[in-house]
Coordinates of C-alpha atoms and ligand atoms in Angstrom, one line a residue:
M1 CA -41.2 -4.5 -168.5
N2 CA -43.7 -6.5 -170.3
Y3 CA -46.7 -8.2 -168.3
N4 CA -47.7 -10.1 -171.3
N5 CA -47.0 -10.6 -174.7
I6 CA -49.3 -8.0 -176.1
D7 CA -46.4 -5.3 -178.5
F8 CA -48.1 -2.0 -177.8
N9 CA -45.6 -0.8 -180.3
Y10 CA -48.0 1.0 -183.6
K11 CA -50.9 0.5 -181.5
T12 CA -53.6 3.4 -180.8
I13 CA -53.8 4.0 -176.9
L14 CA -56.7 6.3 -175.5
I15 CA -56.3 6.9 -171.5
T16 CA -59.1 9.0 -170.6
G17 CA -58.1 10.7 -167.8
G18 CA -54.7 10.8 -168.6
A19 CA -53.2 13.5 -166.7
G20 CA -54.4 12.2 -163.3
F21 CA -53.3 9.6 -161.2
I22 CA -53.3 6.3 -162.5
G23 CA -54.2 7.6 -166.4
S24 CA -50.4 9.0 -166.6
N25 CA -48.7 5.9 -165.1
L26 CA -50.2 4.7 -167.8
A27 CA -49.3 6.6 -170.0
F28 CA -45.3 6.4 -168.8
Y29 CA -45.5 2.8 -169.0
F30 CA -46.6 2.7 -172.6
Q31 CA -43.9 5.3 -173.3
E32 CA -40.9 3.8 -171.7
N33 CA -42.0 0.1 -172.6
F34 CA -43.6 0.9 -176.5
P35 CA -42.1 3.8 -177.8
N36 CA -43.1 3.5 -181.3
A37 CA -47.3 3.3 -179.2
H38 CA -49.2 6.2 -180.5
I39 CA -51.0 7.5 -176.8
V40 CA -53.9 9.4 -177.0
I41 CA -54.7 11.3 -173.4
F42 CA -58.4 12.4 -173.3
D43 CA -57.8 14.8 -170.0
C44 CA -60.5 18.0 -168.9
F45 CA -57.4 18.7 -166.2
R46 CA -57.9 21.0 -163.3
N47 CA -60.0 24.4 -163.5
E48 CA -60.1 26.6 -160.3
G49 CA -64.1 24.7 -160.1
L50 CA -64.7 23.7 -156.2
F51 CA -67.5 20.8 -155.1
S52 CA -68.7 22.1 -152.0
N53 CA -66.7 19.7 -150.0
G54 CA -64.3 22.0 -150.7
N55 CA -61.9 19.8 -153.2
P56 CA -61.1 20.3 -156.6
K57 CA -63.7 19.1 -159.7
S58 CA -60.7 17.2 -161.3
Y59 CA -57.1 16.1 -160.6
G60 CA -55.8 16.2 -163.7
H61 CA -52.4 18.3 -163.7
Y62 CA -50.0 19.1 -166.1
K63 CA -47.6 18.3 -163.7
N64 CA -47.8 15.0 -164.3
L65 CA -47.4 14.6 -168.2
I66 CA -44.4 16.5 -168.2
G67 CA -42.4 14.2 -170.1
F68 CA -44.9 13.0 -172.1
K69 CA -45.0 13.3 -175.9
G70 CA -48.4 11.9 -177.5
D71 CA -51.3 13.3 -177.9
V72 CA -53.4 15.3 -175.5
I73 CA -56.7 16.5 -175.9
C74 CA -58.3 18.8 -173.2
G75 CA -61.9 17.8 -173.1
N76 CA -64.4 16.8 -170.8
L77 CA -66.5 13.1 -170.4
N78 CA -70.2 15.5 -170.8
S79 CA -69.8 16.9 -173.9
K80 CA -70.4 15.1 -176.8
I81 CA -68.1 17.6 -178.9
D82 CA -65.0 17.5 -176.9
L83 CA -65.9 13.5 -177.5
S84 CA -66.5 13.1 -180.7
K85 CA -62.9 15.4 -181.2
L86 CA -62.1 11.3 -180.6
N87 CA -63.4 10.3 -183.4
Q88 CA -60.7 11.3 -185.6
Y89 CA -59.1 8.3 -184.4
K90 CA -59.2 4.3 -184.6
F91 CA -58.3 3.1 -181.5
N92 CA -56.7 -0.6 -180.5
F93 CA -56.9 -0.4 -176.9
I94 CA -58.8 2.3 -174.3
F95 CA -57.9 2.5 -170.8
H96 CA -61.0 4.4 -169.3
Q97 CA -60.4 5.9 -166.0
A98 CA -61.4 9.3 -166.1
A99 CA -64.0 9.9 -163.6
I100 CA -64.8 12.2 -161.0
S101 CA -62.7 10.2 -158.0
D102 CA -63.6 11.7 -154.8
T103 CA -65.6 9.7 -152.8
R104 CA -66.7 12.2 -150.5
V105 CA -68.9 14.4 -153.5
Y106 CA -72.7 13.6 -152.9
D107 CA -73.9 15.8 -155.9
Q108 CA -75.6 13.1 -157.2
E109 CA -76.6 14.7 -160.6
V110 CA -72.7 15.4 -161.8
I111 CA -71.8 12.0 -160.6
F112 CA -74.2 10.0 -162.7
Q113 CA -73.5 12.5 -165.8
T114 CA -69.6 12.3 -165.6
N115 CA -69.2 8.8 -164.4
V116 CA -72.0 6.6 -165.9
N117 CA -73.4 8.8 -168.7
S118 CA -70.0 8.7 -170.7
F119 CA -69.4 5.2 -170.2
Y120 CA -71.7 4.2 -173.0
D121 CA -70.1 6.9 -175.3
L122 CA -66.4 5.2 -174.7
L123 CA -68.3 1.8 -174.8
E124 CA -69.3 2.8 -178.4
I125 CA -65.8 4.1 -179.3
A126 CA -64.7 0.8 -178.6
K127 CA -67.4 -1.4 -180.3
K128 CA -66.6 1.2 -183.6
D129 CA -63.0 0.9 -183.1
N130 CA -62.9 -2.9 -182.3
A131 CA -60.8 -1.6 -179.4
V132 CA -60.4 -3.5 -176.5
M133 CA -61.5 -1.5 -173.4
V134 CA -60.1 -2.1 -169.7
Y135 CA -62.1 0.8 -167.3
A136 CA -62.1 2.0 -163.6
S137 CA -64.2 0.3 -161.5
S138 CA -64.2 0.4 -158.0
A139 CA -63.9 -1.2 -153.8
A140 CA -66.6 1.1 -152.9
T141 CA -69.1 -0.8 -155.3
Y142 CA -68.5 -2.8 -151.7
G143 CA -69.5 -0.1 -149.2
N144 CA -69.1 -1.4 -145.8
L145 CA -69.3 -5.4 -145.6
P146 CA -67.2 -7.5 -144.2
A147 CA -63.9 -8.8 -145.7
P148 CA -63.3 -10.2 -148.2
Q149 CA -65.1 -8.0 -150.4
T150 CA -66.1 -10.3 -153.5
V151 CA -67.2 -9.5 -156.7
G152 CA -71.1 -10.3 -157.3
K153 CA -72.3 -9.3 -153.4
E154 CA -71.5 -5.6 -153.1
S155 CA -73.3 -2.8 -151.7
P156 CA -72.1 1.0 -152.1
E157 CA -72.3 3.8 -149.1
N158 CA -72.2 6.8 -151.6
P159 CA -73.1 7.9 -155.1
Y160 CA -69.8 7.5 -156.4
G161 CA -69.6 4.0 -155.1
F162 CA -72.6 3.0 -156.9
S163 CA -71.4 5.2 -160.4
K164 CA -69.3 2.5 -160.1
L165 CA -71.9 -1.0 -160.3
L166 CA -73.9 1.5 -162.2
M167 CA -71.3 0.9 -164.6
D168 CA -69.8 -2.9 -164.1
Q169 CA -73.6 -3.5 -164.3
I170 CA -73.3 -1.4 -168.2
A171 CA -70.3 -3.3 -168.7
N172 CA -71.8 -6.8 -168.2
R173 CA -74.7 -6.0 -170.2
Y174 CA -72.8 -4.5 -173.3
S175 CA -70.4 -7.7 -172.7
L176 CA -73.2 -10.2 -173.2
E177 CA -75.0 -8.0 -175.9
N178 CA -71.2 -7.7 -177.6
P179 CA -70.0 -11.2 -177.4
D180 CA -66.3 -10.1 -179.6
M181 CA -65.5 -7.6 -177.4
T182 CA -63.2 -7.7 -174.3
I183 CA -64.6 -5.7 -171.9
V184 CA -63.1 -5.7 -168.6
G185 CA -63.9 -3.5 -164.8
L186 CA -61.0 -3.1 -162.3
R187 CA -62.3 -2.2 -158.9
F188 CA -59.2 -0.7 -157.6
F189 CA -58.4 -0.7 -153.7
N190 CA -56.8 1.6 -151.9
V191 CA -53.7 3.2 -154.4
Y192 CA -50.8 4.7 -153.4
G193 CA -48.2 6.0 -155.6
N194 CA -46.2 8.1 -157.8
R195 CA -48.0 11.4 -159.6
E196 CA -51.2 10.7 -156.4
F197 CA -50.0 14.0 -155.4
Y198 CA -52.5 16.6 -157.8
K199 CA -54.9 15.0 -156.0
A200 CA -54.5 17.2 -152.6
K201 CA -56.7 16.1 -149.9
T202 CA -57.3 12.8 -151.7
S203 CA -54.6 11.2 -152.2
S204 CA -53.3 8.1 -150.0
M205 CA -52.6 8.2 -147.1
V206 CA -48.9 7.1 -147.5
I207 CA -48.5 10.3 -149.2
Q208 CA -50.1 12.7 -146.6
L209 CA -48.7 11.2 -143.4
G210 CA -44.8 10.9 -145.3
H211 CA -45.0 14.9 -145.5
Q212 CA -45.8 15.5 -142.2
I213 CA -43.2 13.4 -141.1
L214 CA -41.0 15.3 -143.1
N215 CA -42.4 18.2 -141.8
E216 CA -41.6 16.9 -138.0
D217 CA -45.4 16.9 -137.2
N218 CA -47.0 13.8 -135.0
P219 CA -48.6 11.2 -137.7
R220 CA -52.2 12.2 -137.3
L221 CA -54.4 8.7 -137.2
F222 CA -58.1 7.9 -136.2
E223 CA -58.9 6.9 -133.2
N224 CA -58.4 3.1 -133.0
S225 CA -56.2 3.0 -136.6
D226 CA -54.8 0.0 -135.6
Q227 CA -58.1 -1.6 -136.0
I228 CA -59.1 0.4 -139.5
Y229 CA -58.0 -2.5 -142.6
R230 CA -57.3 -1.3 -145.4
D231 CA -56.2 -3.4 -149.0
F232 CA -53.6 -1.0 -149.9
I233 CA -52.4 -1.7 -153.6
F234 CA -49.0 0.1 -155.3
I235 CA -49.0 1.7 -158.4
A236 CA -46.6 -0.8 -160.4
D237 CA -49.4 -3.9 -159.3
V238 CA -52.2 -1.5 -161.0
V239 CA -50.4 -0.7 -164.0
Q240 CA -49.5 -3.9 -163.9
A241 CA -53.5 -5.0 -163.8
N242 CA -54.5 -2.8 -166.9
I243 CA -52.0 -4.5 -169.2
K244 CA -53.1 -8.1 -168.5
A245 CA -56.7 -7.2 -168.9
C246 CA -56.2 -6.5 -172.3
S247 CA -56.0 -10.5 -172.4
P248 CA -58.4 -11.8 -170.6
I249 CA -59.4 -15.2 -170.3
K250 CA -63.0 -14.0 -169.8
N251 CA -65.0 -10.4 -169.6
G252 CA -65.9 -9.4 -166.2
T253 CA -65.1 -7.5 -163.5
Y254 CA -61.8 -7.6 -161.3
N255 CA -60.7 -6.7 -157.8
I256 CA -56.9 -5.1 -157.3
G257 CA -55.9 -5.0 -154.2
T258 CA -52.9 -7.6 -152.3
S259 CA -55.7 -9.6 -150.6
I260 CA -53.5 -8.4 -147.4
P261 CA -55.2 -5.9 -145.5
R262 CA -52.5 -4.2 -143.4
S263 CA -53.6 -0.8 -140.6
F264 CA -52.8 3.0 -141.2
K265 CA -51.2 2.9 -138.6
D266 CA -48.8 0.5 -140.6
I267 CA -48.5 2.7 -142.9
A268 CA -47.7 5.3 -140.7
D269 CA -44.8 2.5 -138.6
I270 CA -43.7 1.7 -142.1
L271 CA -42.6 5.5 -143.1
Q272 CA -41.4 6.6 -139.9
K273 CA -38.5 3.5 -140.3
E274 CA -37.8 4.4 -143.7
L275 CA -37.3 7.7 -143.2
G276 CA -35.5 7.6 -139.4
T277 CA -38.0 9.3 -137.2
N278 CA -39.8 8.4 -133.7
L279 CA -42.5 11.1 -133.5
N280 CA -45.8 9.7 -131.4
I281 CA -48.7 9.3 -133.6
D282 CA -51.3 12.2 -132.6
Y283 CA -55.1 10.4 -133.2
F284 CA -58.8 12.4 -133.3
P285 CA -62.0 10.9 -133.4
N286 CA -62.8 9.9 -136.8
P287 CA -65.5 12.1 -138.5
Y288 CA -66.4 10.2 -141.7
S289 CA -70.0 8.2 -141.3
G290 CA -69.8 5.2 -143.7
Y291 CA -66.4 4.7 -143.0
Q292 CA -64.9 1.6 -145.0
C293 CA -63.2 -0.4 -142.1
N294 CA -61.8 -3.4 -142.9
T295 CA -61.1 -3.7 -146.7
K296 CA -59.7 -6.7 -148.6
A297 CA -60.8 -8.3 -153.0
D298 CA -60.9 -11.6 -153.1
I299 CA -58.0 -11.8 -156.0
T300 CA -58.7 -15.6 -157.1
S301 CA -60.8 -14.8 -159.8
S302 CA -58.4 -12.0 -161.0
L303 CA -55.3 -14.3 -161.0
K304 CA -57.7 -17.1 -162.8
Y305 CA -58.8 -15.1 -165.4
I306 CA -56.5 -12.2 -166.3
G307 CA -53.0 -13.8 -164.3
F308 CA -53.4 -10.5 -162.0
N309 CA -50.6 -11.2 -159.3
P310 CA -49.4 -8.3 -157.2
S311 CA -46.3 -8.0 -156.2
F312 CA -45.1 -5.4 -153.9
S313 CA -46.2 -5.4 -150.3
L314 CA -47.2 -2.8 -148.2
E315 CA -43.1 -1.8 -147.1
D316 CA -42.3 -2.5 -150.3
G317 CA -44.2 -0.3 -152.0
I318 CA -43.5 2.6 -149.4
K319 CA -39.9 2.2 -149.9
A320 CA -39.9 2.1 -154.3
Y321 CA -42.5 5.8 -153.4
I322 CA -39.9 6.8 -150.5
P323 CA -37.8 9.5 -153.4
E324 CA -40.8 10.5 -154.6
I325 CA -42.9 11.3 -151.2
K326 CA -38.9 12.8 -150.6
K327 CA -39.5 14.7 -153.6
L328 CA -42.8 16.7 -153.4
Y329 CA -42.5 17.8 -149.7
G330 CA -43.2 21.4 -150.2
E331 CA -44.6 21.7 -153.1
K332 CA -48.3 23.1 -153.6
Y333 CA -51.2 20.9 -155.0
S334 CA -52.4 24.2 -157.4
Ligands
NAD1 N1 -56.5 6.0 -156.7 C1 -57.1 5.2 -155.8 O1 -57.4 4.6 -154.8 C2 -58.8 4.9 -156.7 C3 -59.6 3.5 -156.5 C4 -60.7 3.1 -157.0 C5 -61.5 3.2 -158.1 N2 -60.1 4.9 -158.5 C6 -60.7 4.8 -159.9 O2 -59.6 4.9 -161.2 C7 -59.7 5.8 -162.0 C8 -58.1 6.6 -162.0 O3 -58.5 7.3 -160.4 P1 -57.4 8.6 -160.3 O4 -57.1 7.9 -158.9 O5 -56.0 7.9 -161.0 O6 -58.0 9.3 -159.7 P2 -57.6 11.1 -160.5 O7 -58.5 11.7 -159.9 O8 -56.3 11.3 -160.6 O9 -57.8 11.0 -162.5 C9 -59.2 11.4 -162.3 C10 -58.8 12.0 -163.9 O10 -59.8 12.1 -164.0 C11 -59.8 13.6 -165.0 N3 -61.4 14.3 -165.1 C12 -62.4 14.0 -163.7 N4 -64.0 14.5 -164.4 C13 -63.6 14.3 -165.9 C14 -64.7 15.0 -167.3 N5 -66.0 14.9 -166.8 N6 -64.2 14.5 -168.2 C15 -62.9 14.2 -168.4 N7 -62.1 14.3 -167.6 C16 -62.5 14.3 -166.3 C17 -59.2 13.8 -163.6 O11 -59.0 15.2 -163.9 C18 -58.4 13.6 -164.0 O12 -57.5 13.4 -164.4 C19 -61.2 7.1 -161.6 O13 -61.9 6.5 -162.4 C20 -61.1 7.1 -160.2 O14 -62.3 6.3 -159.6 C21 -59.2 5.4 -158.2

């Protein structure tokens, strides 16, 4: 599947966070569609460390990369020595996905060190190599602002969201100072799809509810889940966005969602239809404050300036995802 006219064959492509959900999907996209591309993954992978919320410190997992034939460098964004291993390459494209992706980590020092400081280093590599830089921002930059969320009006509610907003501001300044560079930030909304399983409790509700249903447990949702609307975007459309972002009409930060908000109850209903069950839903109180209850990506500028045009409805995305949900049922995260 080609999303634009760029031939990535014989190009050197860095994917940071390439052992994670979105990064590994990008790696396989290039491997399958451009067999002569030289793909380099940089990821610290998962170790045995946990944050104080009990979740792993990073989610990169070797199982996401089984079948991948490119280079893999196990390295930490916070280590200049590890990053210097990238100097042996001259990159044409950089897809910077590595980050602490867990929105419920509140150790501010480690979040800003990991997500923000390293961004300067990667921008310097992009500048030195004259590489296109596409990086992951997030809808968490909007916090609880009312829908539709539009670039330029942000109000992050957690350190993670603020770290992504800082990245957008750095990218904006870097673009102004280096007008010849291509730098594009993609604010992903709620992404779901293949290779997210190893994000464990931070994976999407699509796979979590899918596995509850396969276990014949009643799907568990927060109270009022029929009124909590999110913009859920399928991984194939996120890959599309990354590829299209390589040839933007102009640098900038762009929302990546469907612009069609759906409820968590819709997810449970679609899964039940696909899996042929009719279980009751168990509702329980939402323990989280600062919970995003209404997201809808304004994608007007995404269409206009990078040509992003999502093609998967929630029904289509879940249908395409069902075989993997079934395959991973019963697997362990570790
Ligand atoms: N999945 C979503 O719904 C979503 C939404 C908005 C933004 N994002 C952003 O998209 C990007 C990819 O997200 P994802 O869902 O694939 O998450 P993920 O956690 O699966 O991937 C992130 C990868 O970064 C690696 N990593 C973490 N800390 C690192 C470090 N210090 N050094 C090197 N590697 C490190 C992890 O091992 C992991 O493989 C992230 O930047 C995330 O913040 C994701």
